[in-house]
Amino acid sequence: MNLKSYDKKSMLPIFITGIILLANLAFKLFIIHGKSLYGDEPFTLYFSQQPFLNIIDRLVNDSNPFLHPFLLHTWIKIFGVTAFSGKLLSAILSSLTAALLFKLFYKRFGLLMPLIASVLFTLSEINLFYAQEIRAFALVGVLTTVSIYLFFEIIYSPKKKHIILLGVVNLSLVMSHYAAFLLPVVESIGILFFIRSHKKSVLYFIYSQSIALLLFAPWFIYSVMNNIPQAGKSWIPVPKLINLKYLILKLTTSRLLITYIVLLIASSSVLFIKRTTETSFRKTYLLFILFFWVPILLNYAISQSAPIMLSRYLLFTTIPFYLSIGYFISQIAKIQHIRLTISIIVILIASYKIKLPKTPDNWIGKLDRIKKERSDNSIVFINAWWQYRPFAYYYDYQSFIDFNNTLHILKNQNIHAVSSITQIEKILENKKYDKIFLVKNQGIKSDEIVAHLKNKGYQVSWKNTTKTPFVFALEYKH
C-alpha cells in the first residue's frame, strides 16, 4: 500500500478521522467532568453571557478580541450558562483540532505524518490543559490547523476559493487571540521561498492577506492600537533569554524536544545525502521548521518592548511542532516497517508519565459551610474583589446570571468583594459581627487580613486552606 496515495472513494481517512474525533472527545469529556471554574474562566463565562454590545464595549478597552466571546455567547445561550457547557465548547474545539490534523493533511502528506501529529497533539499535556479551559486557546488551535493547511494548498494547488478562505481564517485567527498574528506573519515569510517558482500562489496569498488586513484595519485602529502592552507597565514581564528556554520546554516537554532535534538531524542528513531531492521537498521541510521556531523568536523579540511572551499565547506553535515530527519521520526511511517502529517509539516517549490536567482552583463545595453557618449577624468578605464572580456562581447562581445586579444582590446578603484592608475596616466600622467569613483567592495575603481581624477581637474558628480559594471563619470573642 502506498501511504501517499489518496483514493477519494476510500473510507480509510474518514474512518480514522472519526476515531480520532470520538476518542479525543471521550477523553476530554472525562477530563472536564466535575471540574471547577478557575483563573479567568469565571470572568469569561460571566462576560460572554452578556449582550453582544456589552462585549464590544468592554473589549474596545481590553487586550482580547471578540470572536471567542461571541462564539461562547451563542453556545451558552443554547446549552446554558454553566461551567460544564463552557468547558465543553473548548473540549469539542480541541477534539476537532486533533481530527483536522489528520483529515486535512492526509491528502497531501499521506497517512503516517498527520496521524503522528494528531496522536502527539492528543497526548500533549499543555493542549489537554487548555482543552478544559473556557478561553480562546482551543479555538486558536482549530484555526491554526486550517490556516497551515490552506497555506500549503494555496502554494501547491492554488484555487480562487483559497484567497477568500485563507483570508477569512487568518482574520478569524487574529480575532481569536491577537498574539496569533505571528502565524500569518511567518506565512508571509514562508511564501517568499516560492516567489520565483510559484508566482500564481504568491499572488493568491497576497490577495488573501490583503483581504484579512483590510477587514482587520478598522478594529486595529479602533481598539488594538490603544491596548498594546508596554514594557514596565504590563502585568506580563519583559522576558530574559533563560525564559525563552523554559517557554519552549513548556510547549514541547524536554523529552519531545530532544526527540524533535534527533529527528531533525536524521532527516536533514537524508536530505543532504539525496542531493537530487526536488526543490519543493526542501522548501516544505524548511516551512515546517519555520512555522515552529520563528513565531517563538519573533514573540521574544517583540516582548522586549511589548510583553506578550506566555506559553498559552504561543500554544498555536505546537501544531507545526507535531506536524514537523510527523514529517521528519516520514522522510527518514522509505521502508514502512522502519517508519512505523520510529513512530511507535516517538508516541511512547510522548505518553511517558503523562499527567492529566488539574485546575489550580477548586470552588466546588468550598462555600457550603458558609451557607449553613451564616446568620443575620454575620458578614462575608471576598478578596481579591474580582473573585466575586466565581463566588456568585457557586454560592448564589441566580446572582451570577443576573450580571447587571450581581454585586448588589451579594451586598444585600451582607457579602462584600473588597480590594484592601482599609475597605474592610470601612465596612465593619464600629459594628461587631458574631462571625466573619473570609473567602481568599489572590489579592491581599491571607495572613494580613486574618491578623487585622484578630486585632479587632476575632479568632479563627475553622479554615479550609487545602486548595484555593481559602476559606476562613472568624468568631468574635466577647
Coordinates of C-alpha atoms in Angstrom, one line a residue, residues 128-286:
L128 CA -5.1 18.9 27.3
F129 CA -4.9 21.6 29.9
Y130 CA -6.3 24.3 27.6
A131 CA -8.9 21.8 26.2
Q132 CA -10.6 22.1 29.6
E133 CA -10.4 25.9 29.9
I134 CA -13.1 28.4 29.0
R135 CA -10.7 30.5 26.9
A136 CA -9.9 31.1 23.3
F137 CA -6.9 28.8 23.0
A138 CA -8.7 25.7 21.8
L139 CA -10.4 27.9 19.0
V140 CA -6.9 29.2 18.0
G141 CA -5.8 25.6 17.7
V142 CA -8.5 24.8 15.1
L143 CA -7.8 27.9 13.1
T144 CA -4.1 27.4 13.2
T145 CA -4.5 23.9 11.7
V146 CA -6.8 25.1 9.0
S147 CA -4.5 28.1 8.2
I148 CA -1.4 26.0 7.7
Y149 CA -3.4 23.5 5.6
L150 CA -4.7 26.3 3.4
F151 CA -1.3 27.8 3.1
F152 CA 0.1 24.6 1.6
E153 CA -3.0 24.4 -0.7
I154 CA -2.5 27.9 -2.0
I155 CA 1.1 27.0 -2.7
Y156 CA 0.8 23.6 -4.4
S157 CA -2.8 23.7 -5.6
P158 CA -3.9 27.3 -5.8
K159 CA -7.6 28.0 -6.4
K160 CA -9.5 31.2 -6.2
K161 CA -11.5 29.9 -3.3
H162 CA -8.3 29.7 -1.3
I163 CA -7.9 33.5 -1.5
I164 CA -11.1 34.0 0.5
L165 CA -10.7 31.0 2.8
L166 CA -7.2 31.8 3.9
G167 CA -8.0 35.5 4.3
V168 CA -11.1 34.7 6.5
V169 CA -9.3 32.0 8.5
N170 CA -6.3 34.3 9.3
L171 CA -8.6 37.2 10.2
S172 CA -10.5 34.8 12.5
L173 CA -7.2 33.6 14.0
V174 CA -6.1 37.1 14.9
M175 CA -9.6 38.0 16.1
S176 CA -9.5 34.9 18.4
H177 CA -6.2 36.0 20.0
Y178 CA -4.0 38.9 19.0
A179 CA -0.7 37.1 19.6
A180 CA -1.6 34.6 16.9
F181 CA -0.9 37.3 14.3
L182 CA 2.6 35.8 14.3
L183 CA 1.4 32.8 12.2
P184 CA 0.2 35.0 9.2
V185 CA 3.5 36.9 9.6
V186 CA 5.5 33.7 9.3
E187 CA 3.4 32.5 6.4
S188 CA 4.3 35.8 4.7
I189 CA 8.0 35.0 5.2
G190 CA 7.5 31.4 4.0
I191 CA 5.8 32.5 0.8
L192 CA 9.0 34.2 -0.2
F193 CA 10.5 30.8 -0.8
F194 CA 8.2 30.4 -3.7
I195 CA 8.4 33.9 -5.2
R196 CA 10.1 32.7 -8.4
S197 CA 8.7 29.1 -8.8
H198 CA 5.0 29.7 -7.8
K199 CA 4.1 33.2 -8.9
K200 CA 0.4 32.4 -9.0
S201 CA 0.5 31.1 -5.5
V202 CA 2.3 34.1 -4.2
L203 CA -0.2 36.4 -5.9
Y204 CA -3.1 34.5 -4.4
F205 CA -1.5 34.6 -1.0
I206 CA -1.0 38.4 -1.2
Y207 CA -4.7 38.8 -2.2
S208 CA -5.8 36.6 0.8
Q209 CA -3.8 38.5 3.3
S210 CA -4.8 41.9 1.8
I211 CA -8.4 40.9 2.5
A212 CA -7.6 40.0 6.1
L213 CA -5.7 43.2 6.7
L214 CA -8.4 45.3 5.1
L215 CA -11.1 43.8 7.3
F216 CA -8.9 43.9 10.4
A217 CA -7.7 47.5 10.0
P218 CA -10.8 49.3 11.5
W219 CA -10.7 47.2 14.6
F220 CA -6.9 47.6 14.9
I221 CA -7.3 51.4 14.7
Y222 CA -10.4 51.5 16.9
S223 CA -9.2 49.1 19.7
V224 CA -5.8 47.3 19.3
M225 CA -3.6 50.4 19.0
N226 CA -4.9 51.7 22.3
N227 CA -4.2 48.4 24.2
I228 CA -0.7 47.3 23.1
P229 CA 1.1 46.3 26.3
Q230 CA 4.2 48.4 27.2
A231 CA 7.4 47.1 28.9
G232 CA 7.3 48.0 32.6
K233 CA 3.6 48.8 32.6
S234 CA 2.1 45.4 31.7
W235 CA 1.4 42.6 34.1
I236 CA 3.4 40.4 31.8
P237 CA 7.2 40.9 32.5
V238 CA 9.8 41.5 29.8
P239 CA 11.4 38.1 29.2
K240 CA 15.0 37.2 29.6
L241 CA 16.9 34.7 27.4
I242 CA 16.5 32.0 30.1
N243 CA 12.7 32.5 29.9
L244 CA 12.8 31.5 26.3
K245 CA 14.3 28.2 27.2
Y246 CA 11.6 27.4 29.8
L247 CA 8.9 28.6 27.4
I248 CA 10.0 26.2 24.7
L249 CA 10.2 23.3 27.2
K250 CA 6.8 24.1 28.5
L251 CA 5.3 24.0 25.0
T252 CA 7.1 20.8 23.9
T253 CA 8.4 18.9 27.0
S254 CA 12.1 18.1 27.2
R255 CA 11.6 14.5 26.1
L256 CA 9.8 15.5 22.9
L257 CA 12.1 18.5 22.2
I258 CA 15.1 16.1 22.3
T259 CA 13.2 13.7 20.0
Y260 CA 12.4 16.6 17.6
I261 CA 16.1 17.6 17.5
V262 CA 17.2 14.0 16.8
L263 CA 14.7 13.5 14.1
L264 CA 15.6 16.9 12.6
I265 CA 19.2 15.9 12.4
A266 CA 18.4 12.5 11.0
S267 CA 16.1 13.8 8.3
S268 CA 18.5 16.7 7.5
S269 CA 21.2 14.1 6.9
V270 CA 18.8 12.2 4.5
L271 CA 18.1 15.5 2.7
F272 CA 21.8 16.2 2.4
I273 CA 22.7 12.7 1.1
K274 CA 19.8 12.8 -1.5
R275 CA 21.1 15.8 -3.4
T276 CA 18.7 15.1 -6.2
T277 CA 15.7 15.6 -3.9
E278 CA 13.3 18.0 -5.6
T279 CA 13.3 21.7 -4.5
S280 CA 9.6 21.6 -3.3
F281 CA 10.5 19.0 -0.8
R282 CA 13.4 21.1 0.6
K283 CA 11.1 24.1 0.8
T284 CA 8.3 22.2 2.6
Y285 CA 10.9 20.9 5.0
L286 CA 12.0 24.4 5.8

